Amino acid sequence: QKEVEQNSGPLSVPEGAIASLNCTYSDRGSQSFFWYRQYSGKSPELIMFIYSNGDKEDGRFTAQLNKASQYVSLLIRDSQPSDSATYLCAVFLDAGNNRKLIWGLGTSLAVNP
Amino acid sequence: GAVVSQHPSWVICKSGTSVKIECRSLDFQATTMFWYRQFPKQSLMLMATSNEGSKATYEQGVEKDKFLINHASLTLSTLTVTSAHPEDSSFYICSVSRRGGRIYNEQFFGPGTRLTVL
């Protein structure tokens, strides 16, 4: 069973701080990794994607991938109250005819003004 | 980003009736469409994967006779919840992946359909 694990939280940070969200995965052959944000009652939206080891920065967001340790993280700098949401880690599974995203349970983030 | 629509956005029905949910890819041809279900405060649960012109692939534990999926074209997939019961009440979300997308394996999500079965 391929798994993606996240700390469910809630993670609470003050406004302006750095929020660090972590995710581990079990399939060592995974190649594509995604972070989605989901507001309550809404569908997920893509925040970041990463394919290669190392860091990838996009505005206030940085995704970090370490394939040897099988973890992927998301850093949010200068956190804003509008960042309060659930962050879902997803790993792409490519096994022949079975190609799909494997989802973590999500980490709830609360940014306090 | 891609535009994916779902209809209806919410529906309330009586137990025993069937409900059809449409998912449309508005601005590109979707290679594959996915149907998810999400219960309150839980993560996404993939129900089935649908490719145009072929039968849907259902995840383990999902009843294919209860959740009928039709992927009639590259821009439209439908999910029919047959003989719905209160335990089927959930948030149903479709997503699509596109041919030649900028981000390999990215999925674009529809806004979701909230189903309430009385």
Short mmCIF file of C-alpha atoms in Angstrom, two decimals, chain A:
data_model
loop_
_atom_site.label_atom_id
_atom_site.label_comp_id
_atom_site.label_asym_id
_atom_site.label_seq_id
_atom_site.Cartn_x
_atom_site.Cartn_y
_atom_site.Cartn_z
CA GLN A 1 0.00 0.00 0.00
CA LYS A 2 1.53 3.26 -1.12
CA GLU A 3 1.22 5.90 1.57
CA VAL A 4 1.67 9.59 2.09
CA GLU A 5 1.78 10.81 5.66
CA GLN A 6 1.32 14.26 7.10
CA ASN A 7 0.93 15.62 10.60
CA SER A 8 -2.73 16.56 10.85
CA GLY A 9 -2.04 19.53 13.09
CA PRO A 10 -3.43 22.01 13.68
CA LEU A 11 -0.27 23.98 13.15
CA SER A 12 -0.62 27.43 14.60
CA VAL A 13 1.80 30.25 13.74
CA PRO A 14 1.69 34.00 14.29
CA GLU A 15 1.29 36.33 11.36
CA GLY A 16 4.62 37.01 9.70
CA ALA A 17 6.26 33.80 10.88
CA ILE A 18 7.45 30.87 8.79
CA ALA A 19 5.11 27.90 8.60
CA SER A 20 6.75 24.54 7.95
CA LEU A 21 4.68 21.65 6.67
CA ASN A 22 6.11 18.17 6.26
CA CYS A 23 5.18 15.08 4.31
CA THR A 24 6.73 11.63 3.98
CA TYR A 25 5.98 9.02 1.36
CA SER A 26 6.58 5.31 1.06
CA ASP A 27 7.09 4.72 -2.66
CA ARG A 28 10.78 5.26 -3.33
CA GLY A 29 10.12 5.35 -7.07
CA SER A 30 7.87 8.45 -6.89
CA GLN A 31 8.89 11.25 -9.23
CA SER A 32 6.27 14.00 -8.93
CA PHE A 33 5.25 15.78 -5.76
CA PHE A 34 2.55 18.37 -5.21
CA TRP A 35 1.28 20.66 -2.50
CA TYR A 36 -2.35 21.68 -2.70
CA ARG A 37 -4.18 24.17 -0.50
CA GLN A 38 -7.80 23.59 0.44
CA TYR A 39 -10.00 26.13 2.13
CA SER A 40 -12.95 24.85 4.13
CA GLY A 41 -15.80 23.89 1.82
CA LYS A 42 -13.75 24.43 -1.32
CA SER A 43 -11.86 22.15 -3.66
CA PRO A 44 -8.04 21.92 -3.64
CA GLU A 45 -5.85 24.30 -5.59
CA LEU A 46 -2.26 23.70 -6.60
CA ILE A 47 0.35 25.67 -4.66
CA MET A 48 3.63 24.05 -5.59
CA PHE A 49 5.03 21.12 -7.49
CA ILE A 50 8.54 19.69 -7.38
CA TYR A 51 10.29 16.93 -9.27
CA SER A 52 13.98 17.27 -8.35
CA ASN A 53 15.88 17.05 -5.09
CA GLY A 54 16.51 20.37 -3.42
CA ASP A 55 14.55 23.56 -3.00
CA LYS A 56 12.10 25.26 -5.29
CA GLU A 57 10.91 28.76 -4.51
CA ASP A 58 7.82 30.56 -5.75
CA GLY A 59 7.06 33.82 -4.01
CA ARG A 60 6.51 33.16 -0.32
CA PHE A 61 6.43 29.41 -0.86
CA THR A 62 9.38 27.02 -0.92
CA ALA A 63 9.06 23.33 -1.59
CA GLN A 64 11.88 21.06 -0.48
CA LEU A 65 12.38 17.51 -1.71
CA ASN A 66 14.71 14.86 -0.36
CA LYS A 67 14.21 11.62 -2.25
CA ALA A 68 16.81 9.72 -0.23
CA SER A 69 14.88 10.41 2.96
CA GLN A 70 11.53 10.30 1.17
CA TYR A 71 10.18 13.53 2.45
CA VAL A 72 8.86 16.69 0.90
CA SER A 73 8.15 19.89 2.79
CA LEU A 74 6.50 23.23 2.20
CA LEU A 75 7.69 26.44 3.81
CA ILE A 76 5.48 29.51 3.86
CA ARG A 77 7.34 32.71 4.65
CA ASP A 78 5.68 35.82 6.06
CA SER A 79 2.56 33.82 6.86
CA GLN A 80 -0.73 35.67 6.44
CA PRO A 81 -4.14 34.96 7.95
CA SER A 82 -5.30 34.19 4.41
CA ASP A 83 -2.89 31.25 4.40
CA SER A 84 -5.05 29.54 7.02
CA ALA A 85 -6.23 26.38 5.29
CA THR A 86 -5.55 22.68 5.01
CA TYR A 87 -2.45 21.79 3.01
CA LEU A 88 -2.51 18.50 1.17
CA CYS A 89 0.60 16.68 0.06
CA ALA A 90 0.19 14.49 -3.02
CA VAL A 91 2.60 12.07 -4.65
CA PHE A 92 2.13 10.76 -8.16
CA LEU A 93 2.00 7.01 -8.49
CA ASP A 94 2.89 5.65 -11.90
CA ALA A 95 2.46 1.89 -11.93
CA GLY A 96 1.63 0.82 -15.46
CA ASN A 97 -2.11 1.28 -15.96
CA ASN A 98 -2.48 2.61 -12.43
CA ARG A 99 -1.55 6.28 -12.58
CA LYS A 100 -2.93 8.55 -9.89
CA LEU A 101 -2.14 10.91 -7.06
CA ILE A 102 -1.74 9.45 -3.59
CA TRP A 103 -2.94 11.97 -1.04
CA GLY A 104 -1.94 12.70 2.52
CA LEU A 105 -4.62 13.49 5.07
CA GLY A 106 -3.61 17.13 5.13
CA THR A 107 -2.19 19.52 7.70
CA SER A 108 -4.42 22.24 9.06
CA LEU A 109 -2.64 25.59 9.31
CA ALA A 110 -3.91 28.51 11.38
CA VAL A 111 -2.16 31.86 11.03
CA ASN A 112 -3.03 34.11 13.91
CA PRO A 113 -3.18 37.90 13.39
#
